[in-house]
Short mmCIF file of C-alpha atoms in Angstrom, two decimals:
data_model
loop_
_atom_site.label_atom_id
_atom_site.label_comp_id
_atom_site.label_asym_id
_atom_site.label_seq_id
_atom_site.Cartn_x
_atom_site.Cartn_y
_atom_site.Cartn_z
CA UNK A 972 115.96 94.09 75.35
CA UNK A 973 117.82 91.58 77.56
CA UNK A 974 117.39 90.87 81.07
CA UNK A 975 119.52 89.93 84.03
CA UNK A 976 118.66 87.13 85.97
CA UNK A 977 117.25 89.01 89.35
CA UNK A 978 117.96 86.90 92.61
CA UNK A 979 113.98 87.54 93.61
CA UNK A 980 112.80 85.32 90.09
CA UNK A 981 109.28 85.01 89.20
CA UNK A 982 107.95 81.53 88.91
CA UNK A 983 108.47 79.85 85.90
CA UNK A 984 106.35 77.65 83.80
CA UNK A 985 108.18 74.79 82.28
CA UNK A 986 106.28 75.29 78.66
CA UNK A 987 104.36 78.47 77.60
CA UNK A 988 101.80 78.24 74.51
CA UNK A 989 101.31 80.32 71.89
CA UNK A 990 98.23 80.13 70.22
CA UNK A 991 95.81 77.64 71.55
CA UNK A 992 94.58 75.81 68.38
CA UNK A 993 93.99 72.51 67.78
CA UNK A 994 98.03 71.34 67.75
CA UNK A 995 98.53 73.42 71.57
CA UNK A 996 95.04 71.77 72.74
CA UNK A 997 96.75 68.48 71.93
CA UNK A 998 99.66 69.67 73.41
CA UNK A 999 97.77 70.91 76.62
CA UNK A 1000 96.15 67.82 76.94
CA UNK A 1001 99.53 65.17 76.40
CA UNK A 1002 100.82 67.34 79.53
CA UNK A 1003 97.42 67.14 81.07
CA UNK A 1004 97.73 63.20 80.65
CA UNK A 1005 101.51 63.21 81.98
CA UNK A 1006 100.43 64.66 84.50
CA UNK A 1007 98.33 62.36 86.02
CA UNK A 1008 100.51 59.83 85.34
CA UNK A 1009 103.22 60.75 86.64
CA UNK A 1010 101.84 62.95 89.61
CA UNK A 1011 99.84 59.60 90.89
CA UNK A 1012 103.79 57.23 90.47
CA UNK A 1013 105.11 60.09 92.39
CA UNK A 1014 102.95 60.44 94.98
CA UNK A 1015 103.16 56.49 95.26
CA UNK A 1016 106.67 56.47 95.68
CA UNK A 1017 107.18 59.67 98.19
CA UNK A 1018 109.28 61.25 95.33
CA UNK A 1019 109.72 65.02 94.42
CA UNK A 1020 107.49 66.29 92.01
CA UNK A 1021 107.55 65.46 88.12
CA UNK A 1022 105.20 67.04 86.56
CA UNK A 1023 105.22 69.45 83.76
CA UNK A 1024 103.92 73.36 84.63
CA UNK A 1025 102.25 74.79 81.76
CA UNK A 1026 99.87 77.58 80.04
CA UNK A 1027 98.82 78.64 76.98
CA UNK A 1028 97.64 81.88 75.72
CA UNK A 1029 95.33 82.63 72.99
CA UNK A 1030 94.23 85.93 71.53
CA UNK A 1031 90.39 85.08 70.76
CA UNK A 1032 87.93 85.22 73.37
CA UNK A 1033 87.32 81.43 72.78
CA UNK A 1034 88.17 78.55 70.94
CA UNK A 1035 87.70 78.64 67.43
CA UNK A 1036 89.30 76.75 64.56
CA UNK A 1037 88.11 78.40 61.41
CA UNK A 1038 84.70 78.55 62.14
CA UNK A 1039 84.20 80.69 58.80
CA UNK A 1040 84.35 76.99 56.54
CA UNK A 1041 81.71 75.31 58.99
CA UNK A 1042 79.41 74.76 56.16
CA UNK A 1043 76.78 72.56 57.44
CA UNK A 1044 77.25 69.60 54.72
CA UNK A 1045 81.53 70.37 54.67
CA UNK A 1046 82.77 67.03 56.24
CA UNK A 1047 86.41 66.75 57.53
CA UNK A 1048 89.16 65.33 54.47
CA UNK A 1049 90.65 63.19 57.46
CA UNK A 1050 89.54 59.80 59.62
CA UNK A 1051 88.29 61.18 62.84
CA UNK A 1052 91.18 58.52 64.09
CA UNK A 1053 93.23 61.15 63.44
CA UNK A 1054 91.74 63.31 66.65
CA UNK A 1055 93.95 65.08 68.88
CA UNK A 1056 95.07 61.80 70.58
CA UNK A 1057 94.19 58.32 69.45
CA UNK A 1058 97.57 57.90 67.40
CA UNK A 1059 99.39 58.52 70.48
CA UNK A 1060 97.21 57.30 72.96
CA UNK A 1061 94.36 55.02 72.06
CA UNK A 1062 93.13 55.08 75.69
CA UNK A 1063 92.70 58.43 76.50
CA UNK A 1064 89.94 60.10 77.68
CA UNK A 1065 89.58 62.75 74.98
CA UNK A 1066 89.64 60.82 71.95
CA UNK A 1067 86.51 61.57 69.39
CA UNK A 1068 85.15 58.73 70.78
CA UNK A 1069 84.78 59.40 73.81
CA UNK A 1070 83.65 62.56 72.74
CA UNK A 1071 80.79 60.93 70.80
CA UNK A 1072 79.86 58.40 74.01
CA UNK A 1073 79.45 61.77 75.76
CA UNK A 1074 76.88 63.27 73.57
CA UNK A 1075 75.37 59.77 73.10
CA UNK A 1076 75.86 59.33 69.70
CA UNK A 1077 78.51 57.09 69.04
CA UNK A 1078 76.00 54.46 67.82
CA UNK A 1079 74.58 56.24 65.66
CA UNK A 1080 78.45 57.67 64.06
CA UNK A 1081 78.82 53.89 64.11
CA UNK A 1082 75.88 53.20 62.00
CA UNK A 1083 76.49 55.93 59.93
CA UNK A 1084 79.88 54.22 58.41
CA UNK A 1085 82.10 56.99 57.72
CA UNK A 1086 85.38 57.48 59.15
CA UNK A 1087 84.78 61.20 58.36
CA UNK A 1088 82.32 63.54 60.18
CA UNK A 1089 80.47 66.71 59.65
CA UNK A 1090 83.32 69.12 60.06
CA UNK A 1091 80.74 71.10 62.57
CA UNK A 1092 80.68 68.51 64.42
CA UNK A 1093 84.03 67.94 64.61
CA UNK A 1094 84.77 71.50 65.52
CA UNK A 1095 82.48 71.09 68.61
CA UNK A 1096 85.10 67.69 69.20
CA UNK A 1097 87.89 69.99 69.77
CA UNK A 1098 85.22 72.89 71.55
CA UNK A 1099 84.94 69.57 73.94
CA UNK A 1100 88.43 69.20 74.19
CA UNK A 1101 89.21 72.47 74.72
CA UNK A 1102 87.24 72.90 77.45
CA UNK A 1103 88.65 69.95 79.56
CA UNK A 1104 91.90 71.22 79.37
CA UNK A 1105 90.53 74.62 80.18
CA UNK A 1106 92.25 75.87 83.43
CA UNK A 1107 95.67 75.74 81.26
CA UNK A 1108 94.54 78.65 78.86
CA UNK A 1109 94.25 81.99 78.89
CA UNK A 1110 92.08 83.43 76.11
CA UNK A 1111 91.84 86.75 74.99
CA UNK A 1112 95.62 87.02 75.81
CA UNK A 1113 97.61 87.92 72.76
CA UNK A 1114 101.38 87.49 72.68
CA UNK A 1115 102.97 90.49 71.80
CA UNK A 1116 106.86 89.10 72.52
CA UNK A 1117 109.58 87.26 73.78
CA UNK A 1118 112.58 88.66 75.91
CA UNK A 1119 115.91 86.58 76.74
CA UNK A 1120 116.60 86.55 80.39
CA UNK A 1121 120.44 86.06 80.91
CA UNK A 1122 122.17 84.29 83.90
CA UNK A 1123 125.81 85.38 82.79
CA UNK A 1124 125.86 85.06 78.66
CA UNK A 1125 123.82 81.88 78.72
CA UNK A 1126 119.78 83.12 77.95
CA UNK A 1127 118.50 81.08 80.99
CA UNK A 1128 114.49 81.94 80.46
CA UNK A 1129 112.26 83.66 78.01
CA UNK A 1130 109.89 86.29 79.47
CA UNK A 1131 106.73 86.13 77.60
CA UNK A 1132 104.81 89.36 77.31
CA UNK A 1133 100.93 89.12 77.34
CA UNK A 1134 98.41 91.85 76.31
CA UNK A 1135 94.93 91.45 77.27
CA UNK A 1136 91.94 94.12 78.61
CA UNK A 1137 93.69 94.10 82.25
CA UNK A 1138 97.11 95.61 80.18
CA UNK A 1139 100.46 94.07 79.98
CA UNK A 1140 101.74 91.06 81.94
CA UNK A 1141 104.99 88.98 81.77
CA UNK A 1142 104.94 85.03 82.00
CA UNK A 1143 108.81 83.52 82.44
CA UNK A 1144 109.23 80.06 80.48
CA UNK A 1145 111.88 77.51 80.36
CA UNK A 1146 110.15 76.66 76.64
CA UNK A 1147 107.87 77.94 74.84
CA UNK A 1148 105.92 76.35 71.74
CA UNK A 1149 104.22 78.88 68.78
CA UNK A 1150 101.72 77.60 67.22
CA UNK A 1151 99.91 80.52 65.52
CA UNK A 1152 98.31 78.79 62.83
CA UNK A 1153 98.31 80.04 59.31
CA UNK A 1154 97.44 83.85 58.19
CA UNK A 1155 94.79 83.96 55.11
CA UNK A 1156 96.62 84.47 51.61
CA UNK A 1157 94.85 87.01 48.48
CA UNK A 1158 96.35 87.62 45.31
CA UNK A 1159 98.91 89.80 45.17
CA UNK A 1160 97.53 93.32 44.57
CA UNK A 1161 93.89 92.72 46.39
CA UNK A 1162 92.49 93.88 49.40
CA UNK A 1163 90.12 92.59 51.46
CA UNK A 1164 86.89 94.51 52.37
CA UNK A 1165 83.29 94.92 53.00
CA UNK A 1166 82.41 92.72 49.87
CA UNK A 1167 85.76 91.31 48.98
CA UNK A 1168 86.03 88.49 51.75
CA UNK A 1169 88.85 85.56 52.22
CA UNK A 1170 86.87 82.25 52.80
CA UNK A 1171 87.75 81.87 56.11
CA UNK A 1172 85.13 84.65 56.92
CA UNK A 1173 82.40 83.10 54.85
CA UNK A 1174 79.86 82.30 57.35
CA UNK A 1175 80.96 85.63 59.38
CA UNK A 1176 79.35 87.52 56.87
CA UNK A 1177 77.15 85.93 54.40
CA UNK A 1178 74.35 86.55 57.31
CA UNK A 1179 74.90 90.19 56.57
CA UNK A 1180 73.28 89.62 53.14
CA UNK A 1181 70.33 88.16 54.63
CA UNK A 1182 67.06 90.04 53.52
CA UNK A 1183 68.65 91.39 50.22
CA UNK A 1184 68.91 90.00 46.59
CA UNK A 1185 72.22 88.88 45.24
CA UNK A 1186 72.52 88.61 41.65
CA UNK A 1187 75.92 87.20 41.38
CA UNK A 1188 78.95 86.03 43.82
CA UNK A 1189 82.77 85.20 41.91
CA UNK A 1190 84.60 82.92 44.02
CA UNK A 1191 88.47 82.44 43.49
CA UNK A 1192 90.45 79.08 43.88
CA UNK A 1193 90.79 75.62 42.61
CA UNK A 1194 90.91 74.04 46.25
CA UNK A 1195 88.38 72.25 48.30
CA UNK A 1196 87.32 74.92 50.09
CA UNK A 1197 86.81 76.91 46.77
CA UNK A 1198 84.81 74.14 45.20
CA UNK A 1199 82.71 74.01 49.11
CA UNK A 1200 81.87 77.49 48.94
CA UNK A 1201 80.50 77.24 45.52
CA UNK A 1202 78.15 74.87 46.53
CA UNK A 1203 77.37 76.47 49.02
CA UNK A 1204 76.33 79.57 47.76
CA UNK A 1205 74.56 78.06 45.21
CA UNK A 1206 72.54 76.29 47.31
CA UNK A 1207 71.90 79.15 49.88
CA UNK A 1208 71.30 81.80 47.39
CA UNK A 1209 68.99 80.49 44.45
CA UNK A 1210 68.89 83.00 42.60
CA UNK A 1211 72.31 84.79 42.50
CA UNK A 1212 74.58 83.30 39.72
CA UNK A 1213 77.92 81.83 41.27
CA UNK A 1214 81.08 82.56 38.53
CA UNK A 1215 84.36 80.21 39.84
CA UNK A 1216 87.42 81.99 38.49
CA UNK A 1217 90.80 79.67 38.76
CA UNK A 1218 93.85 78.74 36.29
CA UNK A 1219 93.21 75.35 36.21
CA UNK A 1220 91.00 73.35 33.27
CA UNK A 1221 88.91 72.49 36.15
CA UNK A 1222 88.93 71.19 39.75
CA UNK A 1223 91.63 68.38 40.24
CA UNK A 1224 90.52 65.29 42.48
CA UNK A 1225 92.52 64.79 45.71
CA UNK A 1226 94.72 61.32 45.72
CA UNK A 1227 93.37 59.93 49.43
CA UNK A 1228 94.05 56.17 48.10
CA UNK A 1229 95.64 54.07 50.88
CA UNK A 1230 99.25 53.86 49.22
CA UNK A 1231 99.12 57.96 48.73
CA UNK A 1232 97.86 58.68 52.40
CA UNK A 1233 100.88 56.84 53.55
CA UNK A 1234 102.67 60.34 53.30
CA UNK A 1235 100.51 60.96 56.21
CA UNK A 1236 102.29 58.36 58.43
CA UNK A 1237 104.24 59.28 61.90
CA UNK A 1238 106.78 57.46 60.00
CA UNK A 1239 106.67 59.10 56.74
CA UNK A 1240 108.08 61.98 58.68
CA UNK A 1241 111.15 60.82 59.83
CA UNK A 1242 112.03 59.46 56.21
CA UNK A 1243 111.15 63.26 54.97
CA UNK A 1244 113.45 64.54 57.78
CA UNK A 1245 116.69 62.03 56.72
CA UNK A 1246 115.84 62.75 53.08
CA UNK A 1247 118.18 64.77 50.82
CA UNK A 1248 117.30 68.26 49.74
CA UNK A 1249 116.39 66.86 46.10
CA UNK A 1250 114.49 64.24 47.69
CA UNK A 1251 112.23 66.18 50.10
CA UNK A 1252 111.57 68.54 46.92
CA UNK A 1253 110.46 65.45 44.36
CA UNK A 1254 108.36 63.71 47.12
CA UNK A 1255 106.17 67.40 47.56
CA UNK A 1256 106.00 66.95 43.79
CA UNK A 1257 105.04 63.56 44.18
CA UNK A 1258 102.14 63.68 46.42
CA UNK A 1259 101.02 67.22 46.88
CA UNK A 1260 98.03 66.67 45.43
CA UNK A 1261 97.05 64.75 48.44
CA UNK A 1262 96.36 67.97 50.28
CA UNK A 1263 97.26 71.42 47.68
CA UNK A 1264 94.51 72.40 45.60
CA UNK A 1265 92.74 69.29 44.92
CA UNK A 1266 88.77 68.65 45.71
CA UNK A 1267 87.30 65.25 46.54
CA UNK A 1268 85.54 63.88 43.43
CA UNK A 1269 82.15 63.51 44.91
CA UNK A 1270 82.16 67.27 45.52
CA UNK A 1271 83.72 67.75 41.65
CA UNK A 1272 80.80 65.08 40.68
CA UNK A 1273 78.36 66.63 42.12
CA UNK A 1274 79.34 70.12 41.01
CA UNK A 1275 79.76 69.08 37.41
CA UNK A 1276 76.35 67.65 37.77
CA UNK A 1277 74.66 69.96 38.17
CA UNK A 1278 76.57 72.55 36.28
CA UNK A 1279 74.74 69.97 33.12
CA UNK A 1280 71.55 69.81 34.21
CA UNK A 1281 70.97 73.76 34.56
CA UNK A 1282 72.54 73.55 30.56
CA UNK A 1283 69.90 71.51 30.05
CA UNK A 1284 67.28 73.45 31.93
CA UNK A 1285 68.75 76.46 30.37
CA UNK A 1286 68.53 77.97 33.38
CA UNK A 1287 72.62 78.10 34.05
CA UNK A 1288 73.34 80.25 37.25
CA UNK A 1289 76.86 78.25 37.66
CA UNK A 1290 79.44 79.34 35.73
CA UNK A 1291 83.49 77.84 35.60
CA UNK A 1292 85.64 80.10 34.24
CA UNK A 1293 88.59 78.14 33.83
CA UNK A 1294 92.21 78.64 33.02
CA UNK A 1295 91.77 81.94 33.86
CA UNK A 1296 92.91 84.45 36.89
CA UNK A 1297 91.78 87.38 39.22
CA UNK A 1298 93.52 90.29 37.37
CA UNK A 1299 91.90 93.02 40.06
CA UNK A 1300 88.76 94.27 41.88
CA UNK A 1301 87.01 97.49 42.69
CA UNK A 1302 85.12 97.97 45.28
CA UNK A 1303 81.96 100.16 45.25
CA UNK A 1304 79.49 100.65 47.76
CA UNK A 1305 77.07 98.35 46.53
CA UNK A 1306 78.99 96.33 44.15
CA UNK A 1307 82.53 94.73 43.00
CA UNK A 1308 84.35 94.76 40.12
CA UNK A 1309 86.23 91.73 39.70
CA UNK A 1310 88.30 91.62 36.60
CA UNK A 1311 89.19 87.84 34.68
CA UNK A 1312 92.29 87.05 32.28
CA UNK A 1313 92.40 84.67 30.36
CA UNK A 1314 95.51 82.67 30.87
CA UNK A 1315 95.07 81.37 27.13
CA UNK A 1316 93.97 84.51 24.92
CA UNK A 1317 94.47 87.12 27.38
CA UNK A 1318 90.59 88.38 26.92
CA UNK A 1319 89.71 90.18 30.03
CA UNK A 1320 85.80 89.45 31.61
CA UNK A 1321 84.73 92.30 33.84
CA UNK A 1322 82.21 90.47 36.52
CA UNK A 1323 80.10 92.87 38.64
CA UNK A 1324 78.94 91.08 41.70
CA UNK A 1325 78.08 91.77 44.78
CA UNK A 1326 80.65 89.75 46.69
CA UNK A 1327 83.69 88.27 45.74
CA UNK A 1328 85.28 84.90 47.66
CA UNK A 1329 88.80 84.77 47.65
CA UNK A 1330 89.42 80.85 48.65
CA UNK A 1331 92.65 81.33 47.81
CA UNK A 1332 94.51 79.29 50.70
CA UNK A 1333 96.81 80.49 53.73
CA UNK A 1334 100.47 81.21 54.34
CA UNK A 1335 102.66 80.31 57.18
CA UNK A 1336 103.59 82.75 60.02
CA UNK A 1337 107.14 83.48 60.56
CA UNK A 1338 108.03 81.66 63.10
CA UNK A 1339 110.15 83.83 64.32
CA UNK A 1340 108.31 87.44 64.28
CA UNK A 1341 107.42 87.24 68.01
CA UNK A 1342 111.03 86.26 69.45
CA UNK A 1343 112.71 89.52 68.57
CA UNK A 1344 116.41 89.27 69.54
CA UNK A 1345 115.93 85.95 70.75
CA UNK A 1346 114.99 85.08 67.03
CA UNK A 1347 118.74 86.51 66.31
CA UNK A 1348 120.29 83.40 68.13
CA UNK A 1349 118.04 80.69 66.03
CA UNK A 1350 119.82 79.14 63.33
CA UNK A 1351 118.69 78.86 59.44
CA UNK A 1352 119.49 77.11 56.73
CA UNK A 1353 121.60 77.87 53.28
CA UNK A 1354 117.65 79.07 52.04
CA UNK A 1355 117.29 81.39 54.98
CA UNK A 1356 114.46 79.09 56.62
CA UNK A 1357 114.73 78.29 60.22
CA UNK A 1358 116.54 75.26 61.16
CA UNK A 1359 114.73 72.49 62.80
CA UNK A 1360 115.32 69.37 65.03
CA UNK A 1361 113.55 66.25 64.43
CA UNK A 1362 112.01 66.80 67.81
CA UNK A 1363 110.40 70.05 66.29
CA UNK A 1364 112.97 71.91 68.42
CA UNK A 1365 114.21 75.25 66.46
CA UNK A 1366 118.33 74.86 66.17
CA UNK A 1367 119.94 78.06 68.13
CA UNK A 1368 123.50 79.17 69.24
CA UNK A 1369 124.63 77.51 72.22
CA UNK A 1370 123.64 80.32 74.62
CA UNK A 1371 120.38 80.07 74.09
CA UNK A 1372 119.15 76.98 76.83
CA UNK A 1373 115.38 77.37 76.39
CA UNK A 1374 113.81 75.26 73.82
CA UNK A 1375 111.63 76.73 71.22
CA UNK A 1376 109.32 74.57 69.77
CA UNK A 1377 107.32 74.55 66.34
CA UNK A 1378 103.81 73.24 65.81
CA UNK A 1379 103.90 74.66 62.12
CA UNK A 1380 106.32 76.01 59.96
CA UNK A 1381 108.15 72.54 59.83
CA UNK A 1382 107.33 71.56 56.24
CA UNK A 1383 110.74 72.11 54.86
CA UNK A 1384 112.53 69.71 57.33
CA UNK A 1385 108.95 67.45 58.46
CA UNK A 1386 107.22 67.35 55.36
CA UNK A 1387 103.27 67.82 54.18
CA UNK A 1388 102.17 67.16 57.86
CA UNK A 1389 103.58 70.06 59.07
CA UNK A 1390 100.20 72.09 60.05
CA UNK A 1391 97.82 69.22 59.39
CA UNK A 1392 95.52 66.88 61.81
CA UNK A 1393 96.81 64.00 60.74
CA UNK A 1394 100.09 64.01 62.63
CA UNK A 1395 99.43 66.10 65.71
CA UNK A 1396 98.63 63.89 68.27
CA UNK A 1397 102.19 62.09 67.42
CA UNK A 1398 103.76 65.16 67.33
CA UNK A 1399 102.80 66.27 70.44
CA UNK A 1400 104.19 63.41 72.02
CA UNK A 1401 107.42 63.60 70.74
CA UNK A 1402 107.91 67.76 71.74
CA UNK A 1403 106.84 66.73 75.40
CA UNK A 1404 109.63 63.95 75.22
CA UNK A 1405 111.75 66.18 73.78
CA UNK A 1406 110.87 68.94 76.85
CA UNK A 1407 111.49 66.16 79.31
CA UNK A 1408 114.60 64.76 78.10
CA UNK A 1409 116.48 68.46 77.86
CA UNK A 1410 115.24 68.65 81.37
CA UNK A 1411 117.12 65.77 82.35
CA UNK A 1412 120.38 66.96 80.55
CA UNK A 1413 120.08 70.91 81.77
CA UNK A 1414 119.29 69.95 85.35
CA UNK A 1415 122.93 68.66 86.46
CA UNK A 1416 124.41 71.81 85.34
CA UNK A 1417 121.86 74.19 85.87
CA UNK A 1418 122.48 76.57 89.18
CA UNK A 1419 119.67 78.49 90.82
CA UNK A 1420 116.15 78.29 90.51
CA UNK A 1421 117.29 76.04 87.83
CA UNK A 1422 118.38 72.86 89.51
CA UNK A 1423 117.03 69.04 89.46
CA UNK A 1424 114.11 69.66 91.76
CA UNK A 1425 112.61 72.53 89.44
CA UNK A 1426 112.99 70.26 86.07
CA UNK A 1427 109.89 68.11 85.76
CA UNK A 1428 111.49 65.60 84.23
CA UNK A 1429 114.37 65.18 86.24
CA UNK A 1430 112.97 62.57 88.63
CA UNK A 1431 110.39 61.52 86.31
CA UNK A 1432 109.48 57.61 86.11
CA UNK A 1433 108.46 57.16 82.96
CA UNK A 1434 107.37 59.57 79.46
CA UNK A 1435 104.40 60.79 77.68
#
């Protein structure tokens, strides 16, 4: 429900968070980095405040970025250049490699030759970066929605609501940016359950198996985590026979040549973003196997590999059964039922194993689930998806002054970068730019707590 503007207003944070993965960390820390700048030019020159007030609120008790796929051996499918903010500022203090000269290893990563590390290791980058930018999170908070706070017929503020163990609290926001991440997809029909797991809780609960005997595992998927944890369970459990079920003939390499990766570029997405409907459609087509369901070869190579040599052992405990999908499971207590179709004959294999893998990817979040009526005045498209600036700034009715910002969601209208590393640390530059500059343009008409002096922007000397 709507609120009226009381005279005796809360304070109000220029930019509330939602979520507090890696894109808000970046996010924290480009404000974190304003900041300074700008605090230490505006204490220089005697001038009003310009800094940016904000907090983010997560709903684990720490930071954690799928730490389910932290298979020791996994390494990351992207240059650690591509951290949380070298591409927008090479300088900065919480690059990867700074990181590194931190835990006194960056000679040795620079020995090592590889523009891509351990993806544990990684992980403990953005644990690192996390932490620095600490005081600007609140974790265990889960956002449970957002309420329009009127001045007149013009929504003025968004009151975020906040559950944690102390109970409810509201936060009041000028902005707000959601990024929730991605929700872990199964096939149609399957639930997940003591021994039917989604990837993404591998290493959550493989321990659990520790001490007993498993005979067999069926893992689902044609993607590179698929092909990781079937490795991986091969390797951990000798003598438990690993069955991967997907439609494909077999695994399909990812394109990461240097003409392909260009799709990756901050400037790939503002051709994506001009591009024609038809256009944005044939370039997914084009290049999606730069990212959807592909595997790099060396982990195909290796896989085939050995997938041989146990033929010619005769000792075969990994099995590909190809062109084929997950019809249906049962779950018992001590065993699943996972049944195969062929996509070819139709046969149907009935696997019993003791666990079942679903590596079968993730699906976006609404964007819109947690904005309630405030979702009613953003705009969509002739497809009924959410329409989005090039500044990653949802498109509402003109009532609606607060910006609402997207670090997700944005494939349609940004392209294949939408949730990925590669682009963050750009695209969190360009939302804070975007936040300043509607400061500047609001302030002059704003009345109120909302006036010049309480836009951070407004007597700002420079941008992030």
């Amino acid at each position: 429900m709507s609120q009226v503007l009381p005279c005796d207003a809360p304070p109000v944070h220029d930019l509330i968070g939602i979520g507090f993965g890696p894109s808000n960390v970046a996010m924290a820390i480009a404000i974190s980095e304003h900041n300074a700048r700008t605090g230490a030019q505006d204490e220089a020159d005697g001038g009003a405040p310009g800094t940016v007030s904000a907090h983010f609120f997560e709903q684990q008790p720490r930071f954690g970025w799928h730490r389910g796929m932290l298979i020791d051996d996994a390494t990351m499918q992207v240059s650690f250049l591509k951290d949380l903010v070298t591409l927008r500022n090479p300088s900065s203090e919480y690059s990867f490699l700074c990181y590194l000269k931190g835990k006194d290893r960056l000679v040795d990563f620079i020995n090592h030759k590889n523009l891509f590390p351990l993806r544990v290791e990684f992980h403990d980058y953005l644990e690192w970066a996390a932490a620095k930018v600490g005081g600007m999170v609140s974790y265990g908070h889960e956002v449970v929605g957002v309420t329009p706070v009127l001045r007149g017929t013009t929504v003025e503020y968004l009151d975020v609501t906040v559950r944690s163990a102390q109970g409810l609290a509201v936060h009041r926001a000028r902005n707000v940016v959601i990024g929730t991440g991605l929700r872990p997809l199964v096939p149609e029909g399957v639930e997940r359950g003591d021994r039917v797991w989604h990837n993404s809780e591998l290493l959550a609960k493989v321990d659990g198996l520790e001490g007993t005997s498993p005979s067999r595992f069926v893992v689902v998927g044609a993607g590179q985590s698929a092909a990781e944890n079937v490795a991986y369970l091969h390797r951990r459990f000798p003598g438990a026979e690993i069955c991967a079920v997907f439609s494909r003939y077999g695994y399909s390499p990812a394109d990461d040549s240097s003409f392909a990766n260009r799709i990756f570029d901050p400037a790939a997405v503002d051709e994506y973003f001009a591009a024609p409907d038809d256009v944005k459609r044939r370039l997914m087509g084009y290049h999606g196997n730069t990212n959807y369901s592909v595997v790099d070869i060396d982990l195909i190579d290796d896989l085939y590999r050995t997938m041989y040599q146990e033929k010619v052992l005769g000792t075969e405990r990994l099995r590909f059964l190809n062109v084929s999908r997950l019809a249906g499971v049962e779950e018992a207590a001590d065993r699943v039922r996972a049944t195969v179709t062929s996509l070819v004959t139709g046969e149907e294999t009935l696997l019993d194993a003791d666990v079942v893998v679903l590596a079968t990817g993730y699906s976006p979040v609404d964007p819109l689930g947690l904005l309630g009526e405030v979702g009613d005045r953003c705009l969509r498209d002739a497809e009924g998806r959410v329409r989005v600036e090039r500044d990653y700034r949802i498109s509402t009715d003109p009532g609606l002054r607060c910006g609402i910002y997207l670090q997700g969601g944005t494939e349609h209208t940004h392209g294949i970068t939408s949730a990925l590393l590669s682009n963050t640390a750009v695209r969190v530059g360009e939302i804070l730019d975007s936040l300043l500059d509607h400061a500047v343009k609001v302030a002059p008409d704003a009345a109120g707590p909302a006036t010049a002096a309480a836009h951070p922007a407004a007597a700002r000397p420079d941008r992030a």
